[in-house]
Coordinates of C-alpha atoms in Angstrom, one line a residue:
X1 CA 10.0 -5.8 -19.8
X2 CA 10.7 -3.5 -22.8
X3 CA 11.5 -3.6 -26.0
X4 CA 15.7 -5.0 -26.3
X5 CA 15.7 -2.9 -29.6
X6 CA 13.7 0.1 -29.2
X7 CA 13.3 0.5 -25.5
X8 CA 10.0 1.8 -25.7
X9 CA 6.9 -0.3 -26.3
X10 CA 6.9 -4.0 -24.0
X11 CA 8.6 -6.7 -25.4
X12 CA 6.3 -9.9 -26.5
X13 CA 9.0 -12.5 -27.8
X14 CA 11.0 -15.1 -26.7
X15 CA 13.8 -12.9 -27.6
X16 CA 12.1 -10.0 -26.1
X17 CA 10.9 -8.0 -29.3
X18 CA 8.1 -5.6 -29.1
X19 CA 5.3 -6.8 -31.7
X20 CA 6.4 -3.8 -34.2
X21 CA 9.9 -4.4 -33.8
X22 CA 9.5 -8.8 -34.5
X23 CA 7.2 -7.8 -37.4
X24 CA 4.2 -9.9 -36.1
X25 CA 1.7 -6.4 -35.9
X26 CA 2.3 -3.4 -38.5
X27 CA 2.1 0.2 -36.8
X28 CA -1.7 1.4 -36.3
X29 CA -2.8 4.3 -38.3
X30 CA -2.6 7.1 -35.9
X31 CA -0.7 5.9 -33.2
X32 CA 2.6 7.4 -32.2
X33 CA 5.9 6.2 -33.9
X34 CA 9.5 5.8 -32.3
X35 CA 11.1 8.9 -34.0
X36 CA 14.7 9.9 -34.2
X37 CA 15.2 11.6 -31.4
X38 CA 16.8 15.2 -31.5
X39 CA 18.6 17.3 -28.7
X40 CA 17.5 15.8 -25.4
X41 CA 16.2 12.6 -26.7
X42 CA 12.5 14.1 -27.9
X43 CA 11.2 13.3 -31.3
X44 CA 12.0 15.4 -34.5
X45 CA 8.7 16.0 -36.0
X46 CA 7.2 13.0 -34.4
X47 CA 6.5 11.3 -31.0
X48 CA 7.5 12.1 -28.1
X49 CA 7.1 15.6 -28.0
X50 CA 8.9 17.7 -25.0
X51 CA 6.3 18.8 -22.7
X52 CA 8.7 20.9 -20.4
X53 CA 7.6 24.2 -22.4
X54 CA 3.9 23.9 -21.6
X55 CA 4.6 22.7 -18.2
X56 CA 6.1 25.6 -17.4
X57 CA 3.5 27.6 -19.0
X58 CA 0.5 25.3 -17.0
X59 CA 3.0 26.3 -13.5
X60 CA 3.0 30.1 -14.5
X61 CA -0.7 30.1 -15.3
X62 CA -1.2 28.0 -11.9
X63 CA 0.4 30.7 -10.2
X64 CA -2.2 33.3 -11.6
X65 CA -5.1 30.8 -10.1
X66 CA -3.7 31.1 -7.1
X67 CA -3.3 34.5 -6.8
X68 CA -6.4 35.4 -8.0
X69 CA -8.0 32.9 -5.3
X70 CA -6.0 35.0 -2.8
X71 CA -7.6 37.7 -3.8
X72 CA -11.0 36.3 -3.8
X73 CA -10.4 35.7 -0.4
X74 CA -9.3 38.7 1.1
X75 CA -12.5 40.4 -0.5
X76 CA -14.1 37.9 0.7
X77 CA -13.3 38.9 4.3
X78 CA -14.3 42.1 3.6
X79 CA -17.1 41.3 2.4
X80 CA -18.7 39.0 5.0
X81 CA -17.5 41.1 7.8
X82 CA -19.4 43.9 6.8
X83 CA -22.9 41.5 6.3
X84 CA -21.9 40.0 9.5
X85 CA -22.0 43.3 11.2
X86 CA -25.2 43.8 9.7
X87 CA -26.8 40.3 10.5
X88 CA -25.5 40.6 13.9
X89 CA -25.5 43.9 15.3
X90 CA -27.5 45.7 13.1
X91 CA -24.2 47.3 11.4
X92 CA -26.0 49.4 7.8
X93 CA -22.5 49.1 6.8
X94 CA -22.9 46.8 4.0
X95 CA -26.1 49.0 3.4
X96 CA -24.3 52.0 1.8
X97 CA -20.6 52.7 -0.2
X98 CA -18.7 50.8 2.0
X99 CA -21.2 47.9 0.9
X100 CA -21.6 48.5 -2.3
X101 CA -18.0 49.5 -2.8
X102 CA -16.8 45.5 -1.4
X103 CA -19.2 43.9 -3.8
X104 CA -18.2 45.1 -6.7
X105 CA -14.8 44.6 -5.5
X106 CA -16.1 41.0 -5.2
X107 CA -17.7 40.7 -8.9
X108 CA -14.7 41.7 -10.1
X109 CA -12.6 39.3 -8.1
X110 CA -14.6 36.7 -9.2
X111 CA -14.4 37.7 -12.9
X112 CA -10.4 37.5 -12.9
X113 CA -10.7 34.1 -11.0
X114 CA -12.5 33.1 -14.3
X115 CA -10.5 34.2 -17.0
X116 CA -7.4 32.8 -14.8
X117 CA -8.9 29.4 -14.5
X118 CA -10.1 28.8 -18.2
X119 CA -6.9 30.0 -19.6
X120 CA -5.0 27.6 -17.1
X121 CA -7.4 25.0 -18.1
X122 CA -6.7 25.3 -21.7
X123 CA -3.1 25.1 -21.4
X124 CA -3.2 22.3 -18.9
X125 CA -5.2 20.0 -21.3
X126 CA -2.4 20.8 -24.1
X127 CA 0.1 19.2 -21.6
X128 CA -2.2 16.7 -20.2
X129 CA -2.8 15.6 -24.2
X130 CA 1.4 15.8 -24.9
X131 CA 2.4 13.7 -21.9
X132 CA -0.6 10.9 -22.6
X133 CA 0.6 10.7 -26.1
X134 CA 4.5 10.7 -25.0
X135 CA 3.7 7.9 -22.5
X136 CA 2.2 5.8 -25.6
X137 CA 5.4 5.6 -26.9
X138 CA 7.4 5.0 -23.5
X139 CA 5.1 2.1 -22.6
X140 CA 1.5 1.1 -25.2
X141 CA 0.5 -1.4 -22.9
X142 CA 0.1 0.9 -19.5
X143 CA -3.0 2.4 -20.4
X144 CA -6.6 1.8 -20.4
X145 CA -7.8 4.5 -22.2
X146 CA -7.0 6.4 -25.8
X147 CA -5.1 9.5 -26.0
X148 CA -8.5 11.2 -27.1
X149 CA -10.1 11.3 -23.6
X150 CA -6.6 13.2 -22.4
X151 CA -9.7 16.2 -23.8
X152 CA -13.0 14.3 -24.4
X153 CA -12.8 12.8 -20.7
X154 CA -12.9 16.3 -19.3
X155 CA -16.0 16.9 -21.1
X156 CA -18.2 14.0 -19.7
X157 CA -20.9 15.0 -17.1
X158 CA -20.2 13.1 -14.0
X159 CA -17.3 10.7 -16.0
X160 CA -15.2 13.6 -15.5
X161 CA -14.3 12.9 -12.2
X162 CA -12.9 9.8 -13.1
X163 CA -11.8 9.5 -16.9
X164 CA -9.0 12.4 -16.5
X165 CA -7.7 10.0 -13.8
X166 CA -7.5 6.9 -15.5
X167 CA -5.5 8.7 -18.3
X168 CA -2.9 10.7 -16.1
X169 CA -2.5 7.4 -14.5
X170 CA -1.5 5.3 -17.4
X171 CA 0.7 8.7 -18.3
X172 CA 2.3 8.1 -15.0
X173 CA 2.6 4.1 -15.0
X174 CA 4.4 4.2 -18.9
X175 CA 6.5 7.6 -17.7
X176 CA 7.9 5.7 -14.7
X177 CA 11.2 5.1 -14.4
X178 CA 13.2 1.8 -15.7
X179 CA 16.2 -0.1 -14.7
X180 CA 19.2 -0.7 -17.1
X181 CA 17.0 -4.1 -18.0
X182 CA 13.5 -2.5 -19.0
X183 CA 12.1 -2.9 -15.6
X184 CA 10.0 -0.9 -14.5
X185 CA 10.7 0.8 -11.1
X186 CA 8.1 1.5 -8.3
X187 CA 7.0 5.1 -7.7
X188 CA 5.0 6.8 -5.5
X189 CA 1.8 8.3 -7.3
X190 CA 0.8 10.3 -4.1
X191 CA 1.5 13.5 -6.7
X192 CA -1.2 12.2 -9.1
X193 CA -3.5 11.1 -5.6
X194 CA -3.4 14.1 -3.8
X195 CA -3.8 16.3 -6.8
X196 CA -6.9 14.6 -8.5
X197 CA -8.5 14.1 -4.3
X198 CA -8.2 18.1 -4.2
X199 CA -9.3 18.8 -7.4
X200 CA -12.5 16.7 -7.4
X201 CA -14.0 18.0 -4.1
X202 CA -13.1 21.4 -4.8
X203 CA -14.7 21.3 -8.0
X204 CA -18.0 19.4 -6.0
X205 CA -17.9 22.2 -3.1
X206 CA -17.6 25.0 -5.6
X207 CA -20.7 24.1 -7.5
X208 CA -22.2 23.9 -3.9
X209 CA -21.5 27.0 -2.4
X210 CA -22.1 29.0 -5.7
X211 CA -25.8 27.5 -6.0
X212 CA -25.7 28.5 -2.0
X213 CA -24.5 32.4 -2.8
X214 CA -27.0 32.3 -5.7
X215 CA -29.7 31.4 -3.8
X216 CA -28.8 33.4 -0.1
X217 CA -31.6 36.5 0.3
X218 CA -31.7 36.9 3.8
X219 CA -28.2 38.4 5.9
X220 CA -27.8 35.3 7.6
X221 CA -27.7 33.3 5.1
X222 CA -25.2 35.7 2.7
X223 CA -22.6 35.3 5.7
X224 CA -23.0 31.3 5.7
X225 CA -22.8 31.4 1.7
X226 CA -20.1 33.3 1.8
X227 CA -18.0 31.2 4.1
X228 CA -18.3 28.2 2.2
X229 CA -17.2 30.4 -0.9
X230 CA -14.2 31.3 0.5
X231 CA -13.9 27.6 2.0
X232 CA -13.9 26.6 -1.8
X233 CA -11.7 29.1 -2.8
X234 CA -9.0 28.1 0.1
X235 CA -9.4 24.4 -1.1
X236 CA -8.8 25.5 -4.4
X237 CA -5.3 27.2 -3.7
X238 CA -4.6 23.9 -1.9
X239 CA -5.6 22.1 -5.4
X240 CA -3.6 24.4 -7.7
X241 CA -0.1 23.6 -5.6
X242 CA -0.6 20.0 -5.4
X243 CA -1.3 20.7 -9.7
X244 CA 2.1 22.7 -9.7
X245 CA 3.7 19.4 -8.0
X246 CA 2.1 16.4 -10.4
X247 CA 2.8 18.8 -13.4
X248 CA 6.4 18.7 -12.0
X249 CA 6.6 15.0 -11.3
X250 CA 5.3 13.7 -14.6
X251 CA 7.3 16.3 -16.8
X252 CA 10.6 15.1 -14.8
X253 CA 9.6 11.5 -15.8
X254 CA 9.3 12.5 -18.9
X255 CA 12.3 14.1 -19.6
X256 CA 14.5 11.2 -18.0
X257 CA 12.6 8.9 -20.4
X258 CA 13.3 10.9 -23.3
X259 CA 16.7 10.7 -22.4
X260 CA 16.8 7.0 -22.6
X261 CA 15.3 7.3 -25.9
X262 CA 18.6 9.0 -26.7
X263 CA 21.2 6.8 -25.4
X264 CA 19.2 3.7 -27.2
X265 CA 19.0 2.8 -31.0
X266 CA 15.3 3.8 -32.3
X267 CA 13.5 1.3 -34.5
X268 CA 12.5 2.5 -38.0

């Protein structure tokens, strides 16, 4: 149940008073105030902070991953065709401009897909960052883990497969919706599931089959490497869209949440 006076952080009182609001625990250095809320209900120089701006920037740059991944894959194509013409029947294709033409075609492919991805990824930890500090506010007592590791988590050998999660799914537990009593309502976190499934094994598969391309010397084995490539690169697409859709959700629960925020008096 939340706050009666703040509608924001859970109520721990008989008379269902957060701790700040009952004055039984003083605000922690560092954490997140209930602001006056501006235009929209987000925070004036304070917390919660819209997120629809980067979202929309994390979407655009999305857009560019997948694009690029299209692109990867269509020189791709080319490309094994023409070893598989060699490995097969012999083809010398690959052998002169034709060949040499596709691969560079394919370096530079690759290069874009690089740039595209660590410019998304930058952007998408800014948002990832806002909304786990937003959903502090909305609800302190969903989450496991600090707003901090909304960055540091990604940064973990092998912990970043999971840490990420267990922050966008506190962000997603305090960003859920309520009822006119502070309830809060079920809601489905197949956006959150089905993004962090795709992401993980086409981060896993990626590292596989780019070890396999490094390591593929005989024809045979380029046209293998290369399938799986372009198998990572397809499961990628599949990864950014189902990122397009979570980014999406949680903004969306975010913004009706912020709108509570300005239909009910903020504590001060």
């Amino acid at each position: 149940m939340l706050c009666t006076r703040c509608r924001t952080r859970t109520a721990v009182t008989d008379d269902g008073l957060c701790a700040l609001c009952s004055g039984t625990r003083p605000l922690l250095p560092g954490r997140p105030v209930v602001p006056v809320t501006g235009p929209g209900g987000w925070g004036v120089g304070t917390w919660p902070r819209s997120p629809v701006g980067l979202s929309r920037a994390v979407i655009a740059l999305l857009g560019t991953v997948i694009a690029t991944d299209l692109a990867a894959l269509a020189s791709g194509l080319h490309l094994r065709g023409l070893w598989t013409g060699y490995a097969d029947d012999g083809d010398p294709a690959v052998l002169g401009s034709r060949g040499q033409g596709a691969e560079v075609l394919y370096v530079v492919v690759g290069g874009a897909q690089l740039a595209a991805f660590l410019a998304t990824a930058v952007v998408f930890v800014l948002w990832f960052h806002r909304t786990r500090r937003n959903a502090e506010v909305f609800d302190l007592s969903a989450h496991t883990m600090g707003p901090g590791w909304a960055v540091g988590g990604w940064f973990v050998p092998v912990a970043n497969f999971w840490f990420p999660y267990r922050v966008a799914a506190g962000s997603w537990r305090a960003s859920s919706p309520v009822d006119p009593e502070g309830a809060r309502l079920p809601v489905s976190r197949a956006p959150l599931n089905l993004w962090w499934a795709a992401w993980a094994v086409s981060l896993i598969l990626d590292r596989v089959a780019a070890r396999m391309w490094d390591r593929a010397e005989e024809p045979g084995e380029i046209v293998d490497s290369l399938a799986l490539v372009m198998a990572a690169d397809a499961l990628d697409i599949v990864a950014a869209v189902l990122a397009v859709l979570f980014v999406r959700a949680l903004t969306r629960m975010q913004v009706a949440r912020a709108g509570l925020h300005a239909q009910r008096p903020a504590a001060v």
